Amino acid sequence: TMTGAVFTNLTRDHLDYHGTMAAYGEAKAKLFKREELHFSVLNFDDPFGRQLYEQLAGQCDRVRYSLHEAQTELWLRDFAPGGDGFRAQVDGQWGPFELQVPLLGSFNASNVLAAVATVLTLGVPRERVIEAASRLVPPPGRLEKFSSHDGRHVVVDYAHTPDALANALAALRPHATGRLICVFGCGGDRDPGKRPEMAREAEAAADVVIVTDDNPRTEDPAAIVRDVVAGFTEPARHQVIHDRADAIRQAIALAGPQDLVLIAGKGHEAYQEINGQKVPFSDAEQVRHRLNLNGGVA
């Protein structure tokens, strides 16, 4: 049986399946209304998380976590980003303690709080939780960082929605002392409304933007890119390079040692879907090759 459930966020995704945000929210809420649930861990920084908190009163134990709200069950007192991760001072019903986490980005602080709140609620000793947090590694393609011997830094991330792209760029900004360079595209045969929004988020948060092909599927890549480019307000700040391998190569060539390159949209995927065919392609392998790290493709 299921003991607990964790709510992290509700953002624009899967609308091709659910139709509306309200329907998507309803689908997520069903998980938290199951009778066997003993507790729910809720992101109190998300409006839908606050809504769930009210809805679940009297149904199960409710554990809130927050990056901003003191007096929740687990909250972030201080956040300090570093080159290879962050330090977090947290407080709440388990008392004050410090976490050293080898992950990038404040949104990962939110994810870590969700996990920490869950295992502490399950009764795992605090010392074991602190130790485990210090050994976390990102899943492949989720703010996965690659660094070359000559000091260039590239991050591969699955961000393929406007919200996720904004979060990834915001997460990386404190870790970049120079420019933030962003490479992204949009998938074909999926929610076209997000395409200009992706451009707006990239333009607002990155210094240099390269638009490329993602998984065009059965759509014309040029038509997808036209939809994306319509969202830019400053045409001079972006360029279009359809060939994804070439876009990655050029972005890395632009980067100096203080800069950070984000390759967004495909993350862990080992293929590109073009004209109904799955063609072998890995952002991570392309990056390893361009940075002369072992394991890259030629």
PDB file of C-alpha atoms in Angstrom:
ATOM      1  CA  THR A   1       0.000   0.000   0.000  1.00  0.00           C
ATOM      2  CA  MET A   2       1.008   3.604  -0.486  1.00  0.00           C
ATOM      3  CA  THR A   3       1.948   5.420   2.739  1.00  0.00           C
ATOM      4  CA  GLY A   4       2.733   8.919   1.505  1.00  0.00           C
ATOM      5  CA  ALA A   5       2.494  11.138  -1.571  1.00  0.00           C
ATOM      6  CA  VAL A   6       4.624  14.132  -2.559  1.00  0.00           C
ATOM      7  CA  PHE A   7       3.448  17.189  -4.528  1.00  0.00           C
ATOM      8  CA  THR A   8       6.226  19.254  -6.157  1.00  0.00           C
ATOM      9  CA  ASN A   9       4.465  21.560  -8.652  1.00  0.00           C
ATOM     10  CA  LEU A  10       1.769  22.069 -11.268  1.00  0.00           C
ATOM     11  CA  THR A  11       3.065  23.695 -14.456  1.00  0.00           C
ATOM     12  CA  ARG A  12       2.167  23.730 -18.149  1.00  0.00           C
ATOM     13  CA  ASP A  13       2.912  20.228 -19.434  1.00  0.00           C
ATOM     14  CA  HIS A  14       0.955  17.264 -20.845  1.00  0.00           C
ATOM     15  CA  LEU A  15      -1.826  19.577 -22.062  1.00  0.00           C
ATOM     16  CA  ASP A  16      -1.981  17.503 -25.245  1.00  0.00           C
ATOM     17  CA  TYR A  17      -3.322  14.720 -22.960  1.00  0.00           C
ATOM     18  CA  HIS A  18      -5.256  16.619 -20.256  1.00  0.00           C
ATOM     19  CA  GLY A  19      -6.607  19.504 -22.357  1.00  0.00           C
ATOM     20  CA  THR A  20      -6.654  22.144 -19.606  1.00  0.00           C
ATOM     21  CA  MET A  21      -4.617  23.032 -16.537  1.00  0.00           C
ATOM     22  CA  ALA A  22      -7.720  22.442 -14.397  1.00  0.00           C
ATOM     23  CA  ALA A  23      -8.078  18.874 -15.706  1.00  0.00           C
ATOM     24  CA  TYR A  24      -4.349  18.273 -15.187  1.00  0.00           C
ATOM     25  CA  GLY A  25      -4.645  19.564 -11.607  1.00  0.00           C
ATOM     26  CA  GLU A  26      -7.626  17.296 -10.949  1.00  0.00           C
ATOM     27  CA  ALA A  27      -5.659  14.297 -12.205  1.00  0.00           C
ATOM     28  CA  LYS A  28      -2.768  15.125  -9.850  1.00  0.00           C
ATOM     29  CA  ALA A  29      -5.099  15.730  -6.895  1.00  0.00           C
ATOM     30  CA  LYS A  30      -6.536  12.187  -7.157  1.00  0.00           C
ATOM     31  CA  LEU A  31      -3.234  10.796  -5.891  1.00  0.00           C
ATOM     32  CA  PHE A  32      -3.577  12.720  -2.623  1.00  0.00           C
ATOM     33  CA  LYS A  33      -7.158  11.686  -1.923  1.00  0.00           C
ATOM     34  CA  ARG A  34      -6.538   7.945  -1.677  1.00  0.00           C
ATOM     35  CA  GLU A  35      -7.826   6.484   1.570  1.00  0.00           C
ATOM     36  CA  GLU A  36      -4.670   4.515   2.429  1.00  0.00           C
ATOM     37  CA  LEU A  37      -2.528   7.682   2.526  1.00  0.00           C
ATOM     38  CA  HIS A  38      -0.972   8.399   5.948  1.00  0.00           C
ATOM     39  CA  PHE A  39       0.761  11.644   5.006  1.00  0.00           C
ATOM     40  CA  SER A  40       1.269  14.074   2.135  1.00  0.00           C
ATOM     41  CA  VAL A  41       4.335  16.249   1.556  1.00  0.00           C
ATOM     42  CA  LEU A  42       3.344  19.500  -0.171  1.00  0.00           C
ATOM     43  CA  ASN A  43       5.297  22.290  -1.860  1.00  0.00           C
ATOM     44  CA  PHE A  44       3.854  25.342  -0.109  1.00  0.00           C
ATOM     45  CA  ASP A  45       5.522  27.678  -2.638  1.00  0.00           C
ATOM     46  CA  ASP A  46       3.184  26.413  -5.384  1.00  0.00           C
ATOM     47  CA  PRO A  47      -0.381  27.826  -5.436  1.00  0.00           C
ATOM     48  CA  PHE A  48      -1.797  24.369  -6.156  1.00  0.00           C
ATOM     49  CA  GLY A  49       0.215  22.979  -3.223  1.00  0.00           C
ATOM     50  CA  ARG A  50      -1.468  25.513  -0.934  1.00  0.00           C
ATOM     51  CA  GLN A  51      -4.835  24.520  -2.382  1.00  0.00           C
ATOM     52  CA  LEU A  52      -4.112  20.832  -1.717  1.00  0.00           C
ATOM     53  CA  TYR A  53      -3.082  21.711   1.842  1.00  0.00           C
ATOM     54  CA  GLU A  54      -6.556  23.157   2.455  1.00  0.00           C
ATOM     55  CA  GLN A  55      -8.343  20.302   0.668  1.00  0.00           C
ATOM     56  CA  LEU A  56      -6.539  17.595   2.667  1.00  0.00           C
ATOM     57  CA  ALA A  57      -7.341  19.033   6.118  1.00  0.00           C
ATOM     58  CA  GLY A  58      -8.458  16.151   8.330  1.00  0.00           C
ATOM     59  CA  GLN A  59      -7.692  13.508   5.671  1.00  0.00           C
ATOM     60  CA  CYS A  60      -4.018  12.770   6.397  1.00  0.00           C
ATOM     61  CA  ASP A  61      -0.942  14.307   8.028  1.00  0.00           C
ATOM     62  CA  ARG A  62       0.184  17.300   5.951  1.00  0.00           C
ATOM     63  CA  VAL A  63       3.873  18.219   5.769  1.00  0.00           C
ATOM     64  CA  ARG A  64       4.679  21.525   4.026  1.00  0.00           C
ATOM     65  CA  TYR A  65       8.093  22.487   2.674  1.00  0.00           C
ATOM     66  CA  SER A  66       9.101  25.911   1.377  1.00  0.00           C
ATOM     67  CA  LEU A  67      12.009  27.992   0.100  1.00  0.00           C
ATOM     68  CA  HIS A  68      10.378  31.178   1.433  1.00  0.00           C
ATOM     69  CA  GLU A  69       7.792  30.511   4.135  1.00  0.00           C
ATOM     70  CA  ALA A  70       9.102  30.240   7.674  1.00  0.00           C
ATOM     71  CA  GLN A  71       6.847  28.315  10.058  1.00  0.00           C
ATOM     72  CA  THR A  72       6.216  25.511   7.579  1.00  0.00           C
ATOM     73  CA  GLU A  73       7.294  22.015   8.635  1.00  0.00           C
ATOM     74  CA  LEU A  74      10.563  22.268   6.660  1.00  0.00           C
ATOM     75  CA  TRP A  75      11.859  25.557   5.252  1.00  0.00           C
ATOM     76  CA  LEU A  76      14.994  27.058   3.763  1.00  0.00           C
ATOM     77  CA  ARG A  77      16.672  29.582   6.035  1.00  0.00           C
ATOM     78  CA  ASP A  78      19.683  30.259   3.786  1.00  0.00           C
ATOM     79  CA  PHE A  79      20.860  29.149   0.324  1.00  0.00           C
ATOM     80  CA  ALA A  80      24.453  29.555  -0.905  1.00  0.00           C
ATOM     81  CA  PRO A  81      25.290  28.432  -4.481  1.00  0.00           C
ATOM     82  CA  GLY A  82      28.831  27.282  -5.282  1.00  0.00           C
ATOM     83  CA  GLY A  83      30.677  25.963  -8.324  1.00  0.00           C
ATOM     84  CA  ASP A  84      29.643  22.356  -7.798  1.00  0.00           C
ATOM     85  CA  GLY A  85      26.458  22.589  -5.760  1.00  0.00           C
ATOM     86  CA  PHE A  86      24.897  24.484  -2.880  1.00  0.00           C
ATOM     87  CA  ARG A  87      24.806  24.783   0.889  1.00  0.00           C
ATOM     88  CA  ALA A  88      21.371  24.990   2.514  1.00  0.00           C
ATOM     89  CA  GLN A  89      20.504  25.986   6.069  1.00  0.00           C
ATOM     90  CA  VAL A  90      17.101  24.496   6.875  1.00  0.00           C
ATOM     91  CA  ASP A  91      14.751  24.732   9.839  1.00  0.00           C
ATOM     92  CA  GLY A  92      11.341  23.506  10.963  1.00  0.00           C
ATOM     93  CA  GLN A  93       9.881  20.732  13.066  1.00  0.00           C
ATOM     94  CA  TRP A  94      13.113  18.699  12.920  1.00  0.00           C
ATOM     95  CA  GLY A  95      15.160  21.658  14.191  1.00  0.00           C
ATOM     96  CA  PRO A  96      17.868  23.657  12.374  1.00  0.00           C
ATOM     97  CA  PHE A  97      20.480  21.750  10.351  1.00  0.00           C
ATOM     98  CA  GLU A  98      22.751  22.219   7.311  1.00  0.00           C
ATOM     99  CA  LEU A  99      22.816  20.338   4.016  1.00  0.00           C
ATOM    100  CA  GLN A 100      25.734  20.302   1.549  1.00  0.00           C
ATOM    101  CA  VAL A 101      24.299  19.184  -1.785  1.00  0.00           C
ATOM    102  CA  PRO A 102      26.303  18.526  -5.002  1.00  0.00           C
ATOM    103  CA  LEU A 103      23.446  19.638  -7.295  1.00  0.00           C
ATOM    104  CA  LEU A 104      22.976  22.912  -9.195  1.00  0.00           C
ATOM    105  CA  GLY A 105      20.098  25.343  -8.731  1.00  0.00           C
ATOM    106  CA  SER A 106      17.669  26.607  -6.128  1.00  0.00           C
ATOM    107  CA  PHE A 107      14.830  24.536  -7.652  1.00  0.00           C
ATOM    108  CA  ASN A 108      16.922  21.509  -6.698  1.00  0.00           C
ATOM    109  CA  ALA A 109      16.910  22.927  -3.173  1.00  0.00           C
ATOM    110  CA  SER A 110      13.119  22.645  -3.400  1.00  0.00           C
ATOM    111  CA  ASN A 111      13.355  19.046  -4.665  1.00  0.00           C
ATOM    112  CA  VAL A 112      15.829  18.156  -1.920  1.00  0.00           C
ATOM    113  CA  LEU A 113      13.497  19.644   0.716  1.00  0.00           C
ATOM    114  CA  ALA A 114      10.686  17.456  -0.685  1.00  0.00           C
ATOM    115  CA  ALA A 115      12.841  14.331  -0.372  1.00  0.00           C
ATOM    116  CA  VAL A 116      14.215  15.301   3.055  1.00  0.00           C
ATOM    117  CA  ALA A 117      10.725  16.052   4.411  1.00  0.00           C
ATOM    118  CA  THR A 118       9.518  12.672   3.131  1.00  0.00           C
ATOM    119  CA  VAL A 119      12.267  10.531   4.664  1.00  0.00           C
ATOM    120  CA  LEU A 120      12.232  12.472   7.947  1.00  0.00           C
ATOM    121  CA  THR A 121       8.454  11.927   8.128  1.00  0.00           C
ATOM    122  CA  LEU A 122       9.118   8.212   7.579  1.00  0.00           C
ATOM    123  CA  GLY A 123      11.408   8.282  10.615  1.00  0.00           C
ATOM    124  CA  VAL A 124      14.885   8.159   9.047  1.00  0.00           C
ATOM    125  CA  PRO A 125      17.447   9.705  11.472  1.00  0.00           C
ATOM    126  CA  ARG A 126      18.475  13.271  10.593  1.00  0.00           C
ATOM    127  CA  GLU A 127      22.218  12.435  10.479  1.00  0.00           C
ATOM    128  CA  ARG A 128      21.601   9.752   7.855  1.00  0.00           C
ATOM    129  CA  VAL A 129      19.566  12.208   5.777  1.00  0.00           C
ATOM    130  CA  ILE A 130      22.333  14.859   5.915  1.00  0.00           C
ATOM    131  CA  GLU A 131      24.932  12.280   4.860  1.00  0.00           C
ATOM    132  CA  ALA A 132      22.792  10.963   1.985  1.00  0.00           C
ATOM    133  CA  ALA A 133      22.129  14.511   0.699  1.00  0.00           C
ATOM    134  CA  SER A 134      25.884  15.093   0.395  1.00  0.00           C
ATOM    135  CA  ARG A 135      26.159  12.148  -2.036  1.00  0.00           C
ATOM    136  CA  LEU A 136      23.294  13.001  -4.391  1.00  0.00           C
ATOM    137  CA  VAL A 137      23.950  12.888  -8.129  1.00  0.00           C
ATOM    138  CA  PRO A 138      21.604  14.344 -10.757  1.00  0.00           C
ATOM    139  CA  PRO A 139      19.740  11.875 -12.973  1.00  0.00           C
ATOM    140  CA  PRO A 140      21.201  11.829 -16.502  1.00  0.00           C
ATOM    141  CA  GLY A 141      20.101  14.928 -18.392  1.00  0.00           C
ATOM    142  CA  ARG A 142      18.756  16.819 -15.373  1.00  0.00           C
ATOM    143  CA  LEU A 143      21.105  19.801 -14.900  1.00  0.00           C
ATOM    144  CA  GLU A 144      23.938  17.393 -15.643  1.00  0.00           C
ATOM    145  CA  LYS A 145      27.211  19.332 -15.688  1.00  0.00           C
ATOM    146  CA  PHE A 146      30.250  18.645 -17.868  1.00  0.00           C
ATOM    147  CA  SER A 147      33.532  20.543 -17.425  1.00  0.00           C
ATOM    148  CA  SER A 148      36.527  20.471 -19.759  1.00  0.00           C
ATOM    149  CA  HIS A 149      40.167  20.498 -18.696  1.00  0.00           C
ATOM    150  CA  ASP A 150      40.478  24.046 -20.075  1.00  0.00           C
ATOM    151  CA  GLY A 151      37.679  25.316 -17.824  1.00  0.00           C
ATOM    152  CA  ARG A 152      34.612  25.343 -20.086  1.00  0.00           C
ATOM    153  CA  HIS A 153      31.318  24.348 -18.464  1.00  0.00           C
ATOM    154  CA  VAL A 154      28.257  22.860 -20.163  1.00  0.00           C
ATOM    155  CA  VAL A 155      24.993  21.668 -18.625  1.00  0.00           C
ATOM    156  CA  VAL A 156      22.549  19.249 -20.288  1.00  0.00           C
ATOM    157  CA  ASP A 157      18.934  19.474 -19.122  1.00  0.00           C
ATOM    158  CA  TYR A 158      15.564  18.022 -20.148  1.00  0.00           C
ATOM    159  CA  ALA A 159      13.777  21.406 -19.784  1.00  0.00           C
ATOM    160  CA  HIS A 160      11.209  21.355 -22.598  1.00  0.00           C
ATOM    161  CA  THR A 161       8.449  23.615 -21.230  1.00  0.00           C
ATOM    162  CA  PRO A 162       8.563  27.410 -20.698  1.00  0.00           C
ATOM    163  CA  ASP A 163       8.487  26.984 -16.923  1.00  0.00           C
ATOM    164  CA  ALA A 164      11.207  24.324 -16.886  1.00  0.00           C
ATOM    165  CA  LEU A 165      13.450  26.397 -19.178  1.00  0.00           C
ATOM    166  CA  ALA A 166      12.984  29.497 -17.001  1.00  0.00           C
ATOM    167  CA  ASN A 167      13.773  27.416 -13.908  1.00  0.00           C
ATOM    168  CA  ALA A 168      16.879  25.876 -15.467  1.00  0.00           C
ATOM    169  CA  LEU A 169      18.249  29.265 -16.565  1.00  0.00           C
ATOM    170  CA  ALA A 170      17.435  30.857 -13.200  1.00  0.00           C
ATOM    171  CA  ALA A 171      19.075  27.901 -11.468  1.00  0.00           C
ATOM    172  CA  LEU A 172      22.268  28.260 -13.491  1.00  0.00           C
ATOM    173  CA  ARG A 173      22.618  32.054 -13.371  1.00  0.00           C
ATOM    174  CA  PRO A 174      24.171  32.136  -9.843  1.00  0.00           C
ATOM    175  CA  HIS A 175      26.707  29.489 -10.943  1.00  0.00           C
ATOM    176  CA  ALA A 176      27.836  31.505 -14.024  1.00  0.00           C
ATOM    177  CA  THR A 177      30.260  34.375 -13.489  1.00  0.00           C
ATOM    178  CA  GLY A 178      30.253  35.207 -17.222  1.00  0.00           C
ATOM    179  CA  ARG A 179      27.613  34.783 -19.932  1.00  0.00           C
ATOM    180  CA  LEU A 180      24.808  32.251 -19.957  1.00  0.00           C
ATOM    181  CA  ILE A 181      24.469  30.659 -23.413  1.00  0.00           C
ATOM    182  CA  CYS A 182      21.278  28.714 -24.153  1.00  0.00           C
ATOM    183  CA  VAL A 183      20.590  26.147 -26.894  1.00  0.00           C
ATOM    184  CA  PHE A 184      17.012  24.877 -27.224  1.00  0.00           C
ATOM    185  CA  GLY A 185      14.307  23.787 -29.658  1.00  0.00           C
ATOM    186  CA  CYS A 186      10.691  22.598 -29.478  1.00  0.00           C
ATOM    187  CA  GLY A 187       9.255  19.173 -30.277  1.00  0.00           C
ATOM    188  CA  GLY A 188       6.926  18.624 -33.210  1.00  0.00           C
ATOM    189  CA  ASP A 189       3.361  17.262 -32.915  1.00  0.00           C
ATOM    190  CA  ARG A 190       3.128  18.638 -29.362  1.00  0.00           C
ATOM    191  CA  ASP A 191       1.614  21.733 -27.666  1.00  0.00           C
ATOM    192  CA  PRO A 192       2.494  24.531 -30.168  1.00  0.00           C
ATOM    193  CA  GLY A 193       1.357  27.279 -27.779  1.00  0.00           C
ATOM    194  CA  LYS A 194       4.498  26.900 -25.708  1.00  0.00           C
ATOM    195  CA  ARG A 195       6.902  27.641 -28.587  1.00  0.00           C
ATOM    196  CA  PRO A 196       6.909  31.477 -28.480  1.00  0.00           C
ATOM    197  CA  GLU A 197       6.791  31.283 -24.664  1.00  0.00           C
ATOM    198  CA  MET A 198      10.024  29.250 -24.699  1.00  0.00           C
ATOM    199  CA  ALA A 199      11.642  32.023 -26.769  1.00  0.00           C
ATOM    200  CA  ARG A 200      10.474  34.685 -24.306  1.00  0.00           C
ATOM    201  CA  GLU A 201      11.904  32.782 -21.335  1.00  0.00           C
ATOM    202  CA  ALA A 202      15.232  32.149 -23.086  1.00  0.00           C
ATOM    203  CA  GLU A 203      15.572  35.772 -24.205  1.00  0.00           C
ATOM    204  CA  ALA A 204      14.745  37.083 -20.727  1.00  0.00           C
ATOM    205  CA  ALA A 205      17.269  34.909 -18.897  1.00  0.00           C
ATOM    206  CA  ALA A 206      20.153  34.066 -21.270  1.00  0.00           C
ATOM    207  CA  ASP A 207      22.801  36.324 -22.814  1.00  0.00           C
ATOM    208  CA  VAL A 208      23.079  34.324 -26.053  1.00  0.00           C
ATOM    209  CA  VAL A 209      20.332  32.091 -27.500  1.00  0.00           C
ATOM    210  CA  ILE A 210      20.689  29.478 -30.247  1.00  0.00           C
ATOM    211  CA  VAL A 211      17.443  27.925 -31.534  1.00  0.00           C
ATOM    212  CA  THR A 212      17.857  24.435 -32.967  1.00  0.00           C
ATOM    213  CA  ASP A 213      15.841  21.317 -33.817  1.00  0.00           C
ATOM    214  CA  ASP A 214      14.534  19.181 -30.938  1.00  0.00           C
ATOM    215  CA  ASN A 215      12.396  16.183 -31.998  1.00  0.00           C
ATOM    216  CA  PRO A 216      10.564  17.528 -35.080  1.00  0.00           C
ATOM    217  CA  ARG A 217       8.668  14.209 -35.404  1.00  0.00           C
ATOM    218  CA  THR A 218       6.358  14.588 -38.435  1.00  0.00           C
ATOM    219  CA  GLU A 219       6.399  18.424 -38.513  1.00  0.00           C
ATOM    220  CA  ASP A 220       8.539  20.637 -40.736  1.00  0.00           C
ATOM    221  CA  PRO A 221      11.469  21.831 -38.541  1.00  0.00           C
ATOM    222  CA  ALA A 222      11.412  25.253 -40.249  1.00  0.00           C
ATOM    223  CA  ALA A 223       7.740  25.732 -39.274  1.00  0.00           C
ATOM    224  CA  ILE A 224       8.477  24.825 -35.646  1.00  0.00           C
ATOM    225  CA  VAL A 225      11.371  27.301 -35.522  1.00  0.00           C
ATOM    226  CA  ARG A 226       9.170  30.028 -37.065  1.00  0.00           C
ATOM    227  CA  ASP A 227       6.713  29.537 -34.178  1.00  0.00           C
ATOM    228  CA  VAL A 228       9.572  29.767 -31.662  1.00  0.00           C
ATOM    229  CA  VAL A 229      11.214  32.830 -33.213  1.00  0.00           C
ATOM    230  CA  ALA A 230       7.887  34.729 -33.154  1.00  0.00           C
ATOM    231  CA  GLY A 231       8.351  34.982 -29.379  1.00  0.00           C
ATOM    232  CA  PHE A 232      11.608  36.970 -29.525  1.00  0.00           C
ATOM    233  CA  THR A 233      11.529  40.752 -29.172  1.00  0.00           C
ATOM    234  CA  GLU A 234      15.237  41.350 -29.940  1.00  0.00           C
ATOM    235  CA  PRO A 235      16.157  39.419 -33.101  1.00  0.00           C
ATOM    236  CA  ALA A 236      19.858  40.281 -32.762  1.00  0.00           C
ATOM    237  CA  ARG A 237      20.129  38.276 -29.537  1.00  0.00           C
ATOM    238  CA  HIS A 238      19.390  34.884 -31.084  1.00  0.00           C
ATOM    239  CA  GLN A 239      20.477  32.758 -34.023  1.00  0.00           C
ATOM    240  CA  VAL A 240      18.999  29.663 -35.674  1.00  0.00           C
ATOM    241  CA  ILE A 241      21.113  26.547 -36.339  1.00  0.00           C
ATOM    242  CA  HIS A 242      18.814  23.656 -37.317  1.00  0.00           C
ATOM    243  CA  ASP A 243      21.457  20.926 -37.056  1.00  0.00           C
ATOM    244  CA  ARG A 244      21.532  20.112 -33.330  1.00  0.00           C
ATOM    245  CA  ALA A 245      25.096  18.759 -33.294  1.00  0.00           C
ATOM    246  CA  ASP A 246      26.299  21.922 -35.040  1.00  0.00           C
ATOM    247  CA  ALA A 247      24.321  24.142 -32.631  1.00  0.00           C
ATOM    248  CA  ILE A 248      25.986  22.410 -29.662  1.00  0.00           C
ATOM    249  CA  ARG A 249      29.420  22.730 -31.303  1.00  0.00           C
ATOM    250  CA  GLN A 250      28.978  26.453 -31.987  1.00  0.00           C
ATOM    251  CA  ALA A 251      27.617  27.207 -28.514  1.00  0.00           C
ATOM    252  CA  ILE A 252      30.625  25.542 -26.887  1.00  0.00           C
ATOM    253  CA  ALA A 253      32.996  27.346 -29.284  1.00  0.00           C
ATOM    254  CA  LEU A 254      31.462  30.672 -28.158  1.00  0.00           C
ATOM    255  CA  ALA A 255      32.003  29.920 -24.469  1.00  0.00           C
ATOM    256  CA  GLY A 256      34.905  31.229 -22.414  1.00  0.00           C
ATOM    257  CA  PRO A 257      35.985  29.872 -19.015  1.00  0.00           C
ATOM    258  CA  GLN A 258      33.602  32.176 -17.097  1.00  0.00           C
ATOM    259  CA  ASP A 259      30.615  31.274 -19.293  1.00  0.00           C
ATOM    260  CA  LEU A 260      28.066  28.512 -18.843  1.00  0.00           C
ATOM    261  CA  VAL A 261      26.298  26.737 -21.729  1.00  0.00           C
ATOM    262  CA  LEU A 262      22.856  25.164 -21.284  1.00  0.00           C
ATOM    263  CA  ILE A 263      21.758  22.533 -23.820  1.00  0.00           C
ATOM    264  CA  ALA A 264      18.025  22.233 -23.108  1.00  0.00           C
ATOM    265  CA  GLY A 265      15.122  20.080 -24.213  1.00  0.00           C
ATOM    266  CA  LYS A 266      16.254  16.478 -24.652  1.00  0.00           C
ATOM    267  CA  GLY A 267      18.247  15.653 -21.532  1.00  0.00           C
ATOM    268  CA  HIS A 268      18.664  11.885 -21.185  1.00  0.00           C
ATOM    269  CA  GLU A 269      17.209  11.024 -24.616  1.00  0.00           C
ATOM    270  CA  ALA A 270      19.479   8.925 -26.836  1.00  0.00           C
ATOM    271  CA  TYR A 271      17.716   9.713 -30.103  1.00  0.00           C
ATOM    272  CA  GLN A 272      16.141  12.420 -32.259  1.00  0.00           C
ATOM    273  CA  GLU A 273      12.710  11.809 -33.814  1.00  0.00           C
ATOM    274  CA  ILE A 274      12.807  13.077 -37.394  1.00  0.00           C
ATOM    275  CA  ASN A 275      10.165  12.191 -40.014  1.00  0.00           C
ATOM    276  CA  GLY A 276       8.883   9.319 -37.908  1.00  0.00           C
ATOM    277  CA  GLN A 277      12.386   7.838 -37.557  1.00  0.00           C
ATOM    278  CA  LYS A 278      14.332   7.612 -34.290  1.00  0.00           C
ATOM    279  CA  VAL A 279      17.893   8.629 -35.141  1.00  0.00           C
ATOM    280  CA  PRO A 280      20.606   7.928 -32.505  1.00  0.00           C
ATOM    281  CA  PHE A 281      21.566  11.240 -30.889  1.00  0.00           C
ATOM    282  CA  SER A 282      22.659  12.187 -27.377  1.00  0.00           C
ATOM    283  CA  ASP A 283      23.220  15.754 -26.164  1.00  0.00           C
ATOM    284  CA  ALA A 284      25.537  14.431 -23.434  1.00  0.00           C
ATOM    285  CA  GLU A 285      27.671  12.480 -25.925  1.00  0.00           C
ATOM    286  CA  GLN A 286      27.909  15.512 -28.214  1.00  0.00           C
ATOM    287  CA  VAL A 287      29.045  17.639 -25.255  1.00  0.00           C
ATOM    288  CA  ARG A 288      31.628  15.073 -24.108  1.00  0.00           C
ATOM    289  CA  HIS A 289      33.037  14.948 -27.629  1.00  0.00           C
ATOM    290  CA  ARG A 290      33.234  18.751 -27.966  1.00  0.00           C
ATOM    291  CA  LEU A 291      34.903  19.089 -24.547  1.00  0.00           C
ATOM    292  CA  ASN A 292      37.327  16.239 -25.334  1.00  0.00           C
ATOM    293  CA  LEU A 293      36.006  14.128 -22.475  1.00  0.00           C
ATOM    294  CA  ASN A 294      36.028  10.338 -22.721  1.00  0.00           C
ATOM    295  CA  GLY A 295      32.942   8.634 -24.078  1.00  0.00           C
ATOM    296  CA  GLY A 296      31.882  11.255 -26.619  1.00  0.00           C
ATOM    297  CA  VAL A 297      30.931  10.586 -30.224  1.00  0.00           C
ATOM    298  CA  ALA A 298      33.169  11.594 -33.093  1.00  0.00           C
TER     299      ALA A 298
END
